[in-house]
Amino acid sequence: MSFIPYSRQEIADEDIEAVVAALRSEYVTQGPRIVSFEEKFATRHQVAHAVTVSNATAGLHIACLALGVGPGKLVWTSPNSFLASANCARYCGADVDFVDIDPQTRNMSTAALRQKLEIARSRKRLPHTVVPVDFAGLPCDLREMRALADEYGFRILEDASHATGASYLGRPVGSAYADISVFSFHAVKIVTTAEGGMATAQDPALARQLRLLRSHGMVRDAKELRCEPEGAWVYEQHVLGFNYRMTDLQAALGESQLRRIGQMQQQRIGAADRYDALLAGLPLILPARRPDRVSAWHLYAVEIDDSRTVATRAHVFAGLRRAGIGVNVHYIPVHTQPYYAALGFRAGDFPAAERYYARALSLPLFPGISPAQQERVAAELAALLPT
Ligand SMILES: *Cc1c(COP(=O)(O)O)cnc(C)c1O
């Protein structure tokens, strides 16, 4: 039987044509397709500024810098995330700490955040920036986090890598509440540019800083030069930046993919609904739903309910892989990684994230998954999960 991957990119003929057209054009690096993709993404997400980057990790790095994260500053994020959500702060020389998750949404717990902030205030060591992560595509409690940010004076850098096209309180993710939101276009994510990312912001000064940092900290525009230029060749470096640019080839792919995001999201929602129905009787904890937000359904992550079955996650994982089903696990809690353990974090520090991880399994989910494939996943799960 054919292998069912846990995720796969959807490349249509029109995507290929768009990339070929870019290849035949005058620009292959940053050209008109970058501008056009940024505009279309900003419109779709109802945000003033969208800045393409070479990948979301690069986006998180320069977002931290644009917000003022640096040595001596403290950044808090979710332990239930990919490494990059924490590493971005370390690139800037800042200290990292974590806030435990809500076991239902698997996102950073607002209650835990509030409690940790009260303690931090009494110890006079408040975070400079908090990086909530929209895990699996389900937006975080961003309104409550904004209220806390205003009360305690921290910035919000939303890691929306999973959440392209998701919405919260009737508005797209990336438009309100967070100071900067960063999206990933890695091949397994919602829309893809092979590798790539986008940082969105309402504040024009932050957007300008992001553009500066993604390209060597360099300006060419005559209006921005500090010295009278001797000629049109003159450029100035104002800050220490990087080469974190996306190419026009990737932007062509991204813009073409973005035209189908509504359709692809409906397919993901349909597949998630079908899993809910197919798996209802099994000893599994299914993903939480919240009426005030629409998930992008990057992942369909379940937990093996150990109060209803003796089967272990390792057993179920191995059994599914043997049956040709590409399951995965998201995420090994970041603080338990050897690098973070060496900074002083210990198993037991964030018990909700650790308990979630111990039982977690991400099932195959992508726009083109068929009902028959989902039925096969459900049947294999039923066989592997004695109650
Ligand atoms: C994928 C991912 C990233 C990194 O994205 P890249 O585009 O691969 O750099 C960061 N954070 C989260 C939560 C992710 O899932």
Coordinates of C-alpha atoms and ligand atoms in Angstrom, one line a residue:
M1 CA 0.0 0.0 0.0
S2 CA 1.2 3.5 -0.8
F3 CA 2.9 5.7 1.8
I4 CA 0.8 8.5 3.2
P5 CA 3.1 11.4 4.2
Y6 CA 2.3 13.5 7.3
S7 CA 2.4 16.6 5.1
R8 CA 3.2 17.4 1.5
Q9 CA 3.3 20.5 -0.6
E10 CA 0.6 21.1 -3.3
I11 CA 2.3 22.4 -6.4
A12 CA -0.2 23.1 -9.2
D13 CA 0.6 23.6 -12.9
E14 CA -0.1 27.4 -12.5
D15 CA 2.6 27.5 -9.7
I16 CA 5.1 25.9 -12.1
E17 CA 4.1 28.4 -14.9
A18 CA 4.5 31.3 -12.5
V19 CA 8.1 30.2 -11.5
V20 CA 9.0 29.6 -15.2
A21 CA 7.8 33.1 -16.1
A22 CA 10.0 34.5 -13.3
L23 CA 13.0 32.5 -14.6
R24 CA 12.4 34.0 -18.1
S25 CA 12.2 37.5 -16.7
E26 CA 14.9 40.0 -16.0
Y27 CA 14.8 39.4 -12.2
V28 CA 15.6 36.3 -10.4
T29 CA 16.7 37.8 -7.1
Q30 CA 14.7 40.6 -5.4
G31 CA 12.5 42.1 -8.2
P32 CA 8.8 43.0 -8.8
R33 CA 7.5 39.7 -7.7
I34 CA 8.8 40.3 -4.2
V35 CA 6.9 43.6 -4.1
S36 CA 3.7 42.0 -5.5
F37 CA 3.8 39.0 -3.1
E38 CA 4.3 41.3 -0.1
E39 CA 1.3 43.4 -1.2
K40 CA -0.9 40.4 -1.8
F41 CA 0.0 38.8 1.5
A42 CA -0.5 42.1 3.4
T43 CA -4.0 42.5 1.8
R44 CA -5.0 38.9 2.6
H45 CA -3.8 39.4 6.2
Q46 CA -5.3 42.9 6.6
V47 CA -1.9 44.3 7.7
A48 CA -0.1 47.4 6.6
H49 CA 3.3 45.9 6.0
A50 CA 4.6 42.5 4.9
V51 CA 8.3 41.8 4.5
T52 CA 9.6 38.7 2.8
V53 CA 12.6 36.8 4.3
S54 CA 14.6 33.8 3.3
N55 CA 12.9 31.6 6.0
A56 CA 10.9 32.1 9.2
T57 CA 14.0 31.5 11.4
A58 CA 15.6 34.5 9.7
G59 CA 12.4 36.5 10.1
L60 CA 12.3 35.7 13.8
H61 CA 15.9 36.7 14.2
I62 CA 15.5 40.2 12.6
A63 CA 12.1 40.6 14.3
C64 CA 13.8 40.2 17.6
L65 CA 16.5 42.8 16.6
A66 CA 13.9 45.2 15.3
L67 CA 12.0 45.0 18.6
G68 CA 15.2 45.7 20.5
V69 CA 16.0 42.2 21.9
G70 CA 19.7 42.1 22.8
P71 CA 22.2 41.1 25.6
G72 CA 20.7 41.5 29.1
K73 CA 17.2 41.3 27.7
L74 CA 14.8 38.4 28.5
V75 CA 12.6 36.6 26.0
W76 CA 9.8 34.2 26.9
T77 CA 8.3 31.6 24.5
S78 CA 6.4 28.3 24.5
P79 CA 8.3 25.1 25.2
N80 CA 5.9 23.4 22.7
S81 CA 7.4 24.7 19.6
F82 CA 10.2 24.3 17.0
L83 CA 13.6 25.3 18.2
A84 CA 13.6 28.6 16.2
S85 CA 11.1 30.2 18.5
A86 CA 13.7 30.2 21.3
N87 CA 16.9 30.3 19.2
C88 CA 16.0 33.7 17.7
A89 CA 16.5 35.3 21.1
R90 CA 19.8 33.5 21.6
Y91 CA 21.1 34.8 18.3
C92 CA 20.7 38.3 19.7
G93 CA 22.5 37.4 23.0
A94 CA 19.3 37.5 25.0
D95 CA 18.3 35.2 27.8
V96 CA 15.4 32.7 27.1
D97 CA 12.7 31.4 29.5
F98 CA 9.5 29.5 28.8
V99 CA 5.9 29.7 29.8
D100 CA 4.0 26.4 30.1
I101 CA 1.2 25.5 27.8
D102 CA -2.6 25.2 28.2
P103 CA -3.1 21.4 27.9
Q104 CA -6.2 21.9 25.8
T105 CA -5.1 24.3 23.1
R106 CA -1.4 23.3 23.5
N107 CA -0.6 27.0 23.1
M108 CA 1.2 29.2 25.7
S109 CA -1.2 29.4 28.7
T110 CA -2.4 32.9 29.4
A111 CA -3.0 32.0 33.0
A112 CA 0.6 30.7 33.3
L113 CA 1.9 33.8 31.6
R114 CA 0.0 36.1 34.0
Q115 CA 1.3 34.2 37.0
K116 CA 4.9 34.3 35.8
L117 CA 4.6 38.0 35.0
E118 CA 3.5 38.7 38.6
I119 CA 6.5 36.8 40.0
A120 CA 8.8 38.5 37.4
R121 CA 7.6 41.9 38.5
S122 CA 8.3 41.2 42.1
R123 CA 11.8 40.0 41.2
K124 CA 12.3 43.0 38.8
R125 CA 13.1 40.7 35.9
L126 CA 10.3 41.2 33.4
P127 CA 10.5 39.9 29.8
H128 CA 11.4 42.4 27.0
T129 CA 9.6 40.3 24.4
V130 CA 7.2 37.3 24.5
V131 CA 7.0 34.9 21.6
P132 CA 3.7 33.1 21.6
V133 CA 3.3 30.3 19.0
D134 CA 0.1 29.5 17.1
F135 CA 0.6 25.8 17.6
A136 CA -0.8 23.6 14.8
G137 CA -2.4 26.7 13.3
L138 CA -4.7 27.6 16.2
P139 CA -4.2 31.2 17.1
C140 CA -3.1 32.0 20.7
D141 CA -5.1 34.1 23.2
L142 CA -3.7 37.2 21.5
R143 CA -6.2 39.8 22.9
E144 CA -5.4 38.7 26.5
M145 CA -1.7 38.7 25.7
R146 CA -1.9 42.2 24.3
A147 CA -3.6 43.4 27.5
L148 CA -0.8 41.9 29.5
A149 CA 1.8 43.4 27.2
D150 CA 0.4 46.8 27.7
E151 CA 0.3 46.3 31.5
Y152 CA 3.8 44.9 31.9
G153 CA 5.5 46.7 29.0
F154 CA 6.7 43.8 26.8
R155 CA 6.6 43.4 23.0
I156 CA 4.8 40.5 21.3
L157 CA 6.5 38.6 18.5
E158 CA 4.0 36.1 17.3
D159 CA 5.5 32.9 15.8
A160 CA 2.7 32.4 13.2
S161 CA 4.7 29.8 11.3
H162 CA 1.8 27.4 11.4
A163 CA -0.9 29.9 11.0
T164 CA -0.9 31.5 7.5
G165 CA -4.6 32.3 6.8
A166 CA -5.8 31.6 10.3
S167 CA -8.1 34.1 11.9
Y168 CA -8.8 35.3 15.5
L169 CA -11.9 37.3 16.6
G170 CA -12.8 37.8 13.0
R171 CA -9.5 39.1 11.7
P172 CA -6.6 37.3 10.1
V173 CA -3.6 36.4 12.2
G174 CA -0.8 38.9 11.8
S175 CA -3.0 42.0 11.6
A176 CA -3.7 42.9 15.2
Y177 CA -2.4 42.4 18.8
A178 CA 1.2 41.3 18.0
D179 CA 3.9 43.9 17.2
I180 CA 5.4 41.6 14.6
S181 CA 4.1 38.2 13.3
V182 CA 6.3 35.8 11.4
F183 CA 5.0 33.2 9.0
S184 CA 6.9 30.2 7.5
F185 CA 6.7 29.0 3.9
H186 CA 8.7 25.9 4.4
A187 CA 7.4 23.0 2.2
V188 CA 5.4 21.4 4.9
K189 CA 3.6 24.6 6.0
I190 CA 0.3 26.1 4.7
V191 CA 1.6 27.8 1.6
T192 CA 5.1 27.2 0.3
T193 CA 8.0 29.0 -1.4
A194 CA 10.2 25.9 -0.9
E195 CA 12.1 27.8 1.9
G196 CA 10.8 31.3 2.8
G197 CA 9.0 33.4 5.3
M198 CA 7.2 36.7 5.9
A199 CA 7.2 39.2 8.8
T200 CA 4.1 41.4 9.2
A201 CA 3.7 44.6 11.2
Q202 CA 1.3 47.6 11.4
D203 CA 4.1 50.0 12.5
P204 CA 6.0 51.5 9.5
A205 CA 9.1 52.1 11.6
L206 CA 9.3 48.3 12.5
A207 CA 8.7 47.4 8.8
R208 CA 11.5 49.7 7.7
Q209 CA 13.8 48.2 10.3
L210 CA 13.0 44.7 9.1
R211 CA 13.7 45.6 5.5
L212 CA 17.0 47.2 6.6
L213 CA 18.1 44.1 8.6
R214 CA 17.2 41.6 5.9
S215 CA 19.7 43.2 3.5
H216 CA 23.0 44.1 5.2
G217 CA 21.6 47.1 7.1
M218 CA 22.1 49.0 3.8
V219 CA 20.2 51.9 2.2
R220 CA 20.5 53.2 -1.4
D221 CA 17.5 55.5 -1.6
A222 CA 18.7 59.1 -1.9
K223 CA 16.1 60.2 0.7
E224 CA 17.6 57.9 3.3
L225 CA 21.3 58.6 2.8
R226 CA 23.0 60.6 5.6
C227 CA 25.7 62.2 3.4
E228 CA 25.2 64.0 0.1
P229 CA 26.0 61.2 -2.5
E230 CA 28.7 61.8 -5.0
G231 CA 26.9 59.7 -7.5
A232 CA 24.1 57.2 -8.0
W233 CA 26.4 54.3 -6.9
V234 CA 26.5 55.4 -3.3
Y235 CA 25.0 53.1 -0.6
E236 CA 25.3 53.4 3.2
Q237 CA 25.3 50.8 5.9
H238 CA 23.4 52.1 8.9
V239 CA 23.1 48.9 11.1
L240 CA 24.6 45.4 11.1
G241 CA 22.3 43.5 8.8
F242 CA 22.2 40.1 7.0
N243 CA 21.4 38.6 3.7
Y244 CA 18.0 37.2 4.5
R245 CA 16.4 38.0 1.2
M246 CA 13.8 35.8 -0.6
T247 CA 14.3 35.4 -4.4
D248 CA 11.8 36.5 -7.1
L249 CA 11.5 32.8 -8.1
Q250 CA 10.2 32.0 -4.6
A251 CA 7.9 35.0 -4.5
A252 CA 6.4 33.9 -7.8
L253 CA 5.6 30.5 -6.3
G254 CA 4.3 32.2 -3.1
E255 CA 2.0 34.5 -4.8
S256 CA 0.6 31.7 -7.0
Q257 CA 0.1 29.6 -3.9
L258 CA -1.6 32.4 -2.1
R259 CA -4.3 32.6 -4.8
R260 CA -5.4 29.2 -3.6
I261 CA -5.1 29.6 0.1
G262 CA -8.9 29.9 0.7
Q263 CA -9.4 26.6 -1.2
M264 CA -6.5 24.8 0.5
Q265 CA -7.7 26.0 3.9
Q266 CA -11.2 24.6 3.2
Q267 CA -9.6 21.3 2.3
R268 CA -7.6 21.2 5.5
I269 CA -10.8 22.1 7.5
G270 CA -12.7 19.4 5.8
A271 CA -10.0 16.8 6.5
A272 CA -9.8 17.9 10.2
D273 CA -13.6 17.5 10.5
R274 CA -13.4 14.1 8.9
Y275 CA -10.7 13.0 11.4
D276 CA -12.9 14.3 14.3
A277 CA -15.7 12.0 13.1
L278 CA -13.5 9.0 12.2
L279 CA -11.6 9.0 15.5
A280 CA -14.4 9.9 17.9
G281 CA -14.6 6.4 19.5
L282 CA -10.9 5.8 20.0
P283 CA -8.9 6.5 23.2
L284 CA -7.5 9.7 21.8
I285 CA -7.6 13.3 22.8
L286 CA -8.5 15.3 19.7
P287 CA -7.4 18.8 18.9
A288 CA -9.4 21.6 20.8
R289 CA -11.8 23.8 18.9
R290 CA -12.5 27.4 19.8
P291 CA -15.5 29.3 18.5
D292 CA -13.7 32.7 18.3
R293 CA -10.8 31.5 16.1
V294 CA -10.3 29.6 12.9
S295 CA -7.3 27.3 12.8
A296 CA -5.1 27.1 9.7
W297 CA -4.9 23.3 10.5
H298 CA -1.2 22.9 9.8
L299 CA -1.2 19.9 12.0
Y300 CA -3.8 17.4 13.3
A301 CA -2.2 16.5 16.6
V302 CA -3.8 13.9 18.9
E303 CA -2.8 12.6 22.3
I304 CA -3.0 9.0 23.3
D305 CA -5.3 8.9 26.2
D306 CA -3.4 6.7 28.7
S307 CA -6.4 6.6 31.0
R308 CA -8.3 4.6 28.3
T309 CA -5.6 2.5 26.7
V310 CA -2.4 0.6 27.6
A311 CA -0.8 1.4 24.2
T312 CA 2.2 3.7 24.3
R313 CA 2.9 6.5 21.9
A314 CA 6.1 4.7 20.8
H315 CA 4.2 1.6 20.0
V316 CA 1.5 3.4 18.0
F317 CA 4.1 5.6 16.2
A318 CA 6.1 2.5 15.1
G319 CA 3.0 0.6 14.1
L320 CA 1.7 3.4 11.9
R321 CA 5.1 3.9 10.3
R322 CA 5.2 0.2 9.6
A323 CA 1.8 0.4 7.9
G324 CA 3.1 3.2 5.6
I325 CA 1.5 6.1 7.5
G326 CA 3.9 9.1 7.9
V327 CA 3.1 10.2 11.5
N328 CA 5.2 12.7 13.3
V329 CA 5.7 14.2 16.8
H330 CA 5.4 17.9 17.5
Y331 CA 7.2 18.9 19.6
I332 CA 10.0 17.7 21.9
P333 CA 9.8 20.5 24.5
V334 CA 12.5 23.0 23.6
H335 CA 13.8 23.3 27.2
T336 CA 14.7 19.6 27.3
Q337 CA 17.1 19.9 24.4
P338 CA 20.7 19.4 25.4
Y339 CA 21.6 23.0 24.4
Y340 CA 18.9 24.4 26.7
A341 CA 19.6 21.9 29.4
A342 CA 23.2 23.2 29.4
L343 CA 21.6 26.7 30.2
G344 CA 20.0 25.3 33.3
F345 CA 16.6 24.0 32.3
R346 CA 15.5 20.6 33.6
A347 CA 12.8 18.0 32.8
G348 CA 9.9 18.8 35.0
D349 CA 10.2 22.6 34.5
F350 CA 7.2 22.8 32.2
P351 CA 5.0 19.8 33.1
A352 CA 2.1 20.5 30.8
A353 CA 4.3 20.7 27.7
E354 CA 6.2 17.6 28.8
R355 CA 3.0 15.6 29.4
Y356 CA 1.5 16.7 26.1
Y357 CA 4.7 15.7 24.3
A358 CA 4.8 12.2 26.0
R359 CA 1.5 11.3 24.4
A360 CA 1.5 13.4 21.2
L361 CA 1.2 12.2 17.6
S362 CA 0.6 14.3 14.5
L363 CA -1.5 12.5 11.9
P364 CA -1.1 13.0 8.1
L365 CA -2.8 16.2 7.0
F366 CA -2.5 18.2 3.8
P367 CA -5.0 19.7 1.3
G368 CA -5.0 16.7 -1.1
I369 CA -5.5 14.0 1.5
S370 CA -8.3 11.7 0.4
P371 CA -11.2 10.3 2.6
A372 CA -9.9 6.8 1.8
Q373 CA -6.4 7.7 3.1
Q374 CA -7.9 9.2 6.3
E375 CA -10.1 6.0 6.7
R376 CA -6.9 4.0 6.5
V377 CA -5.2 6.1 9.2
A378 CA -8.3 5.6 11.4
A379 CA -8.4 1.9 10.8
E380 CA -4.7 1.4 11.6
L381 CA -5.1 3.5 14.8
A382 CA -8.1 1.5 15.9
A383 CA -6.1 -1.7 15.5
L384 CA -3.1 -0.3 17.5
L385 CA -5.2 1.2 20.3
P386 CA -6.8 -1.6 22.5
T387 CA -9.2 -0.1 25.1
Ligands
LIG1 C1 8.7 25.8 10.7 C2 8.8 26.6 12.0 C3 9.8 27.6 12.1 C4 10.9 27.8 11.2 O1 10.5 28.1 9.9 P1 11.6 28.0 8.7 O2 10.9 28.8 7.6 O3 11.8 26.6 8.4 O4 12.8 28.8 9.2 C5 9.7 28.4 13.3 N1 8.7 28.2 14.2 C6 7.8 27.2 14.1 C7 6.8 27.1 15.1 C8 7.8 26.4 13.0 O5 6.9 25.4 12.8

